[in-house]
Coordinates of C-alpha atoms and ligand atoms in Angstrom, one line a residue:
X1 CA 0.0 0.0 0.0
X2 CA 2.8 2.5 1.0
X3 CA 4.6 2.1 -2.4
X4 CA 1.4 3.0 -3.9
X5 CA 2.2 6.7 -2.1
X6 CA 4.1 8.9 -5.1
X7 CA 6.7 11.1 -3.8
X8 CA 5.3 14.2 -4.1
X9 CA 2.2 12.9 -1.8
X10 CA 4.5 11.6 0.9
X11 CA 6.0 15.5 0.7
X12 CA 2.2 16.9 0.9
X13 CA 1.2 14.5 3.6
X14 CA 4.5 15.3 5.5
X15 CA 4.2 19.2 5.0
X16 CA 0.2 18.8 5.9
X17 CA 0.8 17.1 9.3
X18 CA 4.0 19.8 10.5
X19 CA 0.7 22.4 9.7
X20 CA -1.6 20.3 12.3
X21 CA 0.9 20.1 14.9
X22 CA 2.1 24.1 14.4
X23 CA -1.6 24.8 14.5
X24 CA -2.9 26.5 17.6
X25 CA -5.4 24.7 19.4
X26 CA -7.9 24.6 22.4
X27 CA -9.3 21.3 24.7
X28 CA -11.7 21.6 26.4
X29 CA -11.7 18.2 27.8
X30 CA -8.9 16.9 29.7
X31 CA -9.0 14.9 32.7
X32 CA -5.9 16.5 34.7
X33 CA -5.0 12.9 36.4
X34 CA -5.7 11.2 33.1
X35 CA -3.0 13.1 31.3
X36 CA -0.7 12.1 34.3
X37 CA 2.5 10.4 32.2
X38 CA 2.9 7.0 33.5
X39 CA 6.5 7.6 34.0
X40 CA 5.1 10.5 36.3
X41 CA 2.9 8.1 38.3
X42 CA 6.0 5.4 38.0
X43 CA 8.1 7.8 39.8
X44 CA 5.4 8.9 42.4
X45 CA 4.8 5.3 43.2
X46 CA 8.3 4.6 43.9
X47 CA 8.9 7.4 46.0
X48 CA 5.5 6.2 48.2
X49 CA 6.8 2.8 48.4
X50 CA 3.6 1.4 46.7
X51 CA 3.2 -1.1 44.3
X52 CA 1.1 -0.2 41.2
X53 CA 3.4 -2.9 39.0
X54 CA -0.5 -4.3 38.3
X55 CA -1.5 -1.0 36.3
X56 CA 0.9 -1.1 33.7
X57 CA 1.6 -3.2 30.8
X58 CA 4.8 -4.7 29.8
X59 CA 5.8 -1.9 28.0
X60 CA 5.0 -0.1 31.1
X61 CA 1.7 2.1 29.3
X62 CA -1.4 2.1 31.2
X63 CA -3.4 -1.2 30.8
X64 CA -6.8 -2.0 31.0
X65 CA -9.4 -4.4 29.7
X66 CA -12.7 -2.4 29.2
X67 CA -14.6 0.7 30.3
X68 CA -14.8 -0.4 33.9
X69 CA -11.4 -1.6 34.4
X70 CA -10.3 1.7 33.1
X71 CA -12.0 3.7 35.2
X72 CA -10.7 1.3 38.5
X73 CA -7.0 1.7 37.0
X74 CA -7.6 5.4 36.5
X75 CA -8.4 5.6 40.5
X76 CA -5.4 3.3 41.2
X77 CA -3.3 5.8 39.8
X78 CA -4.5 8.4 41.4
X79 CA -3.5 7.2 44.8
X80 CA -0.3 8.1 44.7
X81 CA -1.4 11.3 43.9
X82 CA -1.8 12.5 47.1
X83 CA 0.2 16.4 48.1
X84 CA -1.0 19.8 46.9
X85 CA 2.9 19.6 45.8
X86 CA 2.5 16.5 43.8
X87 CA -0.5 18.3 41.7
X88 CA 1.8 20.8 41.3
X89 CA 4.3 18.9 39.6
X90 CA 1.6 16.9 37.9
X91 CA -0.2 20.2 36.2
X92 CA 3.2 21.6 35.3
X93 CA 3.9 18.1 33.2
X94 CA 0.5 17.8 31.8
X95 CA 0.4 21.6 30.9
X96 CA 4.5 21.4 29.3
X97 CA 3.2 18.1 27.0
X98 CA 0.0 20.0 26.1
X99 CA 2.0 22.9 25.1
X100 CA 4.3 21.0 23.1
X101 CA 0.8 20.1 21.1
X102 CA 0.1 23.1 20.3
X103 CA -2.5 24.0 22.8
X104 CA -3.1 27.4 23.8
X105 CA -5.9 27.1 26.1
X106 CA -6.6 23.9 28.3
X107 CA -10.0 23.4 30.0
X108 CA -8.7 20.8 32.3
X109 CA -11.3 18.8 34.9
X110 CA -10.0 18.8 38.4
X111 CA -11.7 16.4 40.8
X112 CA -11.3 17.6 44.2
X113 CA -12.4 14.0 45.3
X114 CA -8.8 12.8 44.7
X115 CA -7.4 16.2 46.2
X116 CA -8.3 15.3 49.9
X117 CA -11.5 13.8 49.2
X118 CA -14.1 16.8 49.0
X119 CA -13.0 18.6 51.9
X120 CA -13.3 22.6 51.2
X121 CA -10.2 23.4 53.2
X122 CA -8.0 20.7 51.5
X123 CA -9.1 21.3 48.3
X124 CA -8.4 24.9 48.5
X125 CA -4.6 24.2 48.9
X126 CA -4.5 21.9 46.1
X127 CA -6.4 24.6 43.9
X128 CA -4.0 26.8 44.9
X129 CA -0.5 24.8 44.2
X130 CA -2.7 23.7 40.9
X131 CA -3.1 27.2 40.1
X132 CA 0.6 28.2 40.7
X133 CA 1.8 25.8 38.3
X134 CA -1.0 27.2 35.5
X135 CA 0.9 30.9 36.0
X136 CA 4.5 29.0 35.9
X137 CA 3.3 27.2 32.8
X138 CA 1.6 30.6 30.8
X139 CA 4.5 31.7 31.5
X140 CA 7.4 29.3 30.3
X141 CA 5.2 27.5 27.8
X142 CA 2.3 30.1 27.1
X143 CA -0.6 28.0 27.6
X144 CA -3.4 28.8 29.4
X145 CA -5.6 26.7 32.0
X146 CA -9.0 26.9 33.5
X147 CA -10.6 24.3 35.6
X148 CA -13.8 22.6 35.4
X149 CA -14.1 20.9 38.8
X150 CA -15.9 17.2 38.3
X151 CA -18.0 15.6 40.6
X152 CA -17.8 11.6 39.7
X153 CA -21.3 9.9 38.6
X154 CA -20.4 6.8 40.1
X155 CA -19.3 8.0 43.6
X156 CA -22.7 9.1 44.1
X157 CA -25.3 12.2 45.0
X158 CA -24.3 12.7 48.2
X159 CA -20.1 13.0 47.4
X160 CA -21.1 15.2 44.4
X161 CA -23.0 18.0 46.7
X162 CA -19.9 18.2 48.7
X163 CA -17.6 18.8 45.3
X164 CA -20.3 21.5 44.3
X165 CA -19.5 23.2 47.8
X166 CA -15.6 22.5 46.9
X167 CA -16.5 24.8 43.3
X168 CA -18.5 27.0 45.1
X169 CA -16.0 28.0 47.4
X170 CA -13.3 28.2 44.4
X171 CA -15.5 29.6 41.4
X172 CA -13.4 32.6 40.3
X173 CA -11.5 33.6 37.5
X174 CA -9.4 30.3 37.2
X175 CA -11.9 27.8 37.8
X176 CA -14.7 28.3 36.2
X177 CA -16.7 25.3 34.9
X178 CA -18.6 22.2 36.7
X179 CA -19.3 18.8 35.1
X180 CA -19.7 15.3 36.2
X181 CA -17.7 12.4 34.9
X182 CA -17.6 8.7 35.7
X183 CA -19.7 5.5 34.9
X184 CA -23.0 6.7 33.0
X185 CA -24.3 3.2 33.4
X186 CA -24.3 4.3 37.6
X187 CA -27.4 6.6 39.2
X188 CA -29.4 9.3 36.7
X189 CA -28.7 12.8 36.1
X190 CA -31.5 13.2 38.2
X191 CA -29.7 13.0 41.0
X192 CA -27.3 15.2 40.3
X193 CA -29.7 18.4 40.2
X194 CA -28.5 19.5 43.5
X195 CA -24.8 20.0 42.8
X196 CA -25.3 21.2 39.1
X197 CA -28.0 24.0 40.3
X198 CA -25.3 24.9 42.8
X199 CA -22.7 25.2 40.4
X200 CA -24.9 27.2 38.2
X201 CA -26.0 29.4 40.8
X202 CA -22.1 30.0 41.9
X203 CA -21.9 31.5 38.2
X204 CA -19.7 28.4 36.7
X205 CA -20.2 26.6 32.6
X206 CA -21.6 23.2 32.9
X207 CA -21.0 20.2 31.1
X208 CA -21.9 16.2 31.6
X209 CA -20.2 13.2 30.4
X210 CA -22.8 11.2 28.5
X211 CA -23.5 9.5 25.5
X212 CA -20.4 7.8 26.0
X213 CA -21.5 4.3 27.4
X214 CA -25.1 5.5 27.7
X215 CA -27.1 5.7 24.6
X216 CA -29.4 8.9 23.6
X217 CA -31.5 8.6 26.3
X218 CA -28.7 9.5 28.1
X219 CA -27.7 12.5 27.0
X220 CA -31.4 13.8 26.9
X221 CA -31.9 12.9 30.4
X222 CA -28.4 14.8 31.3
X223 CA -30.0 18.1 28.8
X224 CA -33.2 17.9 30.8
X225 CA -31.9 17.4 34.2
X226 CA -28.7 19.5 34.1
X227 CA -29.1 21.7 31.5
X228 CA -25.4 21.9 30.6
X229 CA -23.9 24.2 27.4
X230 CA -22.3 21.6 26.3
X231 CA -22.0 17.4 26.4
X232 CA -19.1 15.3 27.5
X233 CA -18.4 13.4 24.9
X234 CA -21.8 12.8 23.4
X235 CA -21.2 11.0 20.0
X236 CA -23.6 8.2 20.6
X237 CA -26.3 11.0 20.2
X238 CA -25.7 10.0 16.4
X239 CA -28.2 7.0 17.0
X240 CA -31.5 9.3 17.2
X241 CA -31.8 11.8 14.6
X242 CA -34.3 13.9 16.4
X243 CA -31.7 14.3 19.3
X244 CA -28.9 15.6 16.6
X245 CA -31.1 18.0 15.5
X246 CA -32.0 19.1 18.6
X247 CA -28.6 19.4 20.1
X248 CA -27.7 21.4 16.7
X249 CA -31.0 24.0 17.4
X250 CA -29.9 24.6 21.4
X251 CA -26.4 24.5 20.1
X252 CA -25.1 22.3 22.4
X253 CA -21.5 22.0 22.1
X254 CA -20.1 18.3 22.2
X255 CA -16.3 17.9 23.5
X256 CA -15.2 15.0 21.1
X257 CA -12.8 13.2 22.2
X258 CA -12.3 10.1 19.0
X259 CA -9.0 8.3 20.2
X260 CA -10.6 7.7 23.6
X261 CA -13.6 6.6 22.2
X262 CA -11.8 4.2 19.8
X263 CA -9.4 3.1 22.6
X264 CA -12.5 2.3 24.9
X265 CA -13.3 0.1 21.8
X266 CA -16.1 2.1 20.9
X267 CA -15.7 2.6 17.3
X268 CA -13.5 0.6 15.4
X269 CA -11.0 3.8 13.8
X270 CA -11.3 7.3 13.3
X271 CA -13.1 6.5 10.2
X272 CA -15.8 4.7 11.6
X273 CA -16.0 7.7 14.3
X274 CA -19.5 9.7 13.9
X275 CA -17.5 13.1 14.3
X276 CA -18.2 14.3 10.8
X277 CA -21.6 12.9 10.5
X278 CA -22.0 15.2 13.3
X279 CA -20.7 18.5 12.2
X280 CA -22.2 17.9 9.2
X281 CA -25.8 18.3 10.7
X282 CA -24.7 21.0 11.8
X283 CA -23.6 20.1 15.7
X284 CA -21.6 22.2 16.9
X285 CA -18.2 19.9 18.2
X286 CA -15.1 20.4 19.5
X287 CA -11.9 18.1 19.9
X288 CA -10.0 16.7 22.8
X289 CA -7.6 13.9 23.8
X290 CA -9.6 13.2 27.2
X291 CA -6.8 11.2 28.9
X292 CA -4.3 11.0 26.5
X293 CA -1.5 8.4 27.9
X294 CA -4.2 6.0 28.9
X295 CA -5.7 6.1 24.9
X296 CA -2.3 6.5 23.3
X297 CA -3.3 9.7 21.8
X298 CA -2.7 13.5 21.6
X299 CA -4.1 16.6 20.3
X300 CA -2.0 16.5 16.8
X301 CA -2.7 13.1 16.1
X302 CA -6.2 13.3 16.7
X303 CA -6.0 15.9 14.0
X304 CA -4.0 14.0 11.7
X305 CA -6.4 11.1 12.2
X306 CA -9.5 13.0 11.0
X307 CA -7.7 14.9 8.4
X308 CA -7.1 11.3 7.0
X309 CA -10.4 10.3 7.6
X310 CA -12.7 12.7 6.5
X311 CA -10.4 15.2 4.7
X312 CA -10.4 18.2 6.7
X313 CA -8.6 20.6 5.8
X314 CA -7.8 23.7 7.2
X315 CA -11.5 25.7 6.9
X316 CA -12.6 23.0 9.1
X317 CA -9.9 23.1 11.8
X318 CA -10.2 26.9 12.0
X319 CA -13.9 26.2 12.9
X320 CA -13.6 23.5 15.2
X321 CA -11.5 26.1 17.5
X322 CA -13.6 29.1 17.0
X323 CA -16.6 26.8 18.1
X324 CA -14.6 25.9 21.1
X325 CA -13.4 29.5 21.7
X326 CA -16.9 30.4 21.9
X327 CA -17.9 27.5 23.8
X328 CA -14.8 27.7 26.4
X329 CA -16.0 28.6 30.0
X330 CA -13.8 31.8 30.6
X331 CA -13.9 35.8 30.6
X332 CA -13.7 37.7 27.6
X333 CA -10.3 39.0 28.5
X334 CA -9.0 35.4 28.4
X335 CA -11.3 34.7 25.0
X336 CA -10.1 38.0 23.5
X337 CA -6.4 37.0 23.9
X338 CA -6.5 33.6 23.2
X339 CA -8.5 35.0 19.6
X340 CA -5.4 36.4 18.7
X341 CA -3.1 33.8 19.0
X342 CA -5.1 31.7 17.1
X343 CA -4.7 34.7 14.3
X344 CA -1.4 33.5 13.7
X345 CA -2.4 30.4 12.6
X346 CA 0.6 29.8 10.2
Ligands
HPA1 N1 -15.6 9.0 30.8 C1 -16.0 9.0 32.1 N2 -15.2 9.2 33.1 C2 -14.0 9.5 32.8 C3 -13.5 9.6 31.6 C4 -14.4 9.3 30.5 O1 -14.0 9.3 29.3 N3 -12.2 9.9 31.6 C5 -11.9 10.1 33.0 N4 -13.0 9.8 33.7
ZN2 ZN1 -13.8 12.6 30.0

């Protein structure tokens, strides 16, 4: 097959991808733990004397089976994660190997359940050594962060009203959105009114995982009960046409994340993924990596990947990050600066 590729294609191909990694870009959906580098969680474990030989594969990436066992290897990981200072050195990593992307802005989720476990007064001094890494990092590597605090679906109602008090207490100019993450397939959005009406209150952009491992009815339910701007995520709303053309009327934004969908077994390749079906109804999406190490992904190569597939070309990159410049849970200042970087666009 390769031989089949002239020369002068391998040249264009080449000189296309150097453009999609040079390209300025914006996520809005990045787990801040789930972009930890295993080598970074390697080294963590070792200095904690604990043994987390179990979540790695022989070639010492993340490994996991299914949906489930990701999501209980995820949370394995995180327990070594446990000092303001080790956030600290986590965000700086994350936001350096973001950077190096190409991203300009990060909308990162930060779970104050793994940064001592909901308490206000704990979480407020990881926020802050979180937050002193995001001004180290804008400065050395000129990449911007906001957080989206997360409460976690499966951990239930009752741990997710004491994360909405955690973003209540912190809403401000660096944090400033509120979602919920986790297994879909556990409680309803229903019971998550509480915290999301809180978080709304407290002035904070909302989003919700779903349509991941849930089905339509799934992201309705989290429209109807939550009432975010935009959906976690999202894609399998492509099984109901009425709900596509709903979600492109409100103008719901959906953070896309393809590579973790694929690696989650989801869809068989970037090809198969309903991302341009989706845009083409006129959905407003967006594109992220989600938790990059764990899906072997990152920002450029999920761009390369659909420029293969569906031959974007640079029209429709330029759109996909004014949609999520517009959709980004931050002040105008912020927008307004990070417009003009993506002015440059080479
Ligand atoms: N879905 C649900 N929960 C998560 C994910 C995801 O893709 N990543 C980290 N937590
Ligand atoms: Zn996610």
């Amino acid at each position: 097959m390769n031989q089949r590729i002239s020369e002068t294609d391998r040249e264009r191909i080449a000189q296309r991808d150097a453009a999609l990694a040079a390209r300025p870009k914006l996520e809005l959906h990045l787990h801040l733990e789930g972009a930890a580098p295993p080598d970074f969680i390697r080294a963590q474990a070792k200095r904690k004397k604990t043994d987390l030989s179990r979540i790695f594969d022989d070639r010492g990436a993340y490994a996991y089976r299914d949906f489930t066992d990701f999501l209980r290897i995820y949370e394995a990981a995180c327990t070594v994660l446990t000092t303001p200072q080790d956030f600290h050195d986590l965000t700086l990593a994350v936001l350096e190997q973001s950077a190096a992307q190409g991203v300009v802005y990060s909308e990162t989720f930060l779970s104050p359940d793994f940064c001592g476990g909901g308490d206000v007064i704990a979480w407020r001094d990881y926020l802050a050594a979180i937050e002193a890494a995001a001004t180290q990092a804008q400065r050395d590597f000129g990449i911007t962060l906001r957080g989206c605090i997360t409460c976690i679906r499966h951990f239930g109602p009752q741990q997710a009203r004491q994360i909405a008090r955690c973003a209540q207490a912190t809403a401000g100019p660096f944090v400033t959105g509120f979602g919920i993450a986790g297994d879909e397939g556990q409680f309803h959005p229903s019971d998550f009114t509480y915290p999301f009406d809180a978080a709304r209150e407290a002035g904070l952009g909302l989003t919700a995982h779903a349509g991941e491992w849930g089905g339509p009815d799934s992201v309705r339910a989290a429209l109807d009960y939550l009432r975010p701007s935009r959906i976690g995520h999202g894609v399998r709303a492509i099984e109901d046409p009425r709900l596509v053309d709903k979600l492109a009327e409100a103008g719901v934004v959906l953070e896309v994340c393809p590579g973790s969908n694929i690696a989650l077994g989801l869809y068989p390749a970037h090809s198969r993924h309903p991302i341009d079906k989706l845009r083409r109804a006129g959905v407003p999406v967006t594109v992220s990596t989600d938790d990059p190490p764990f899906f072997h992904t990152t920002m450029t190569r999920e761009y390369i990947q659909l420029a293969q597939s569906f031959g974007w070309e640079e029209d429709i990159f330029a759109q996909i990050a004014q949609t999520a410049l517009d959709a980004a849970f931050c002040d105008a200042q912020t927008r307004s600066d990070i417009a003009k970087k993506l002015e440059t666009t080479p």
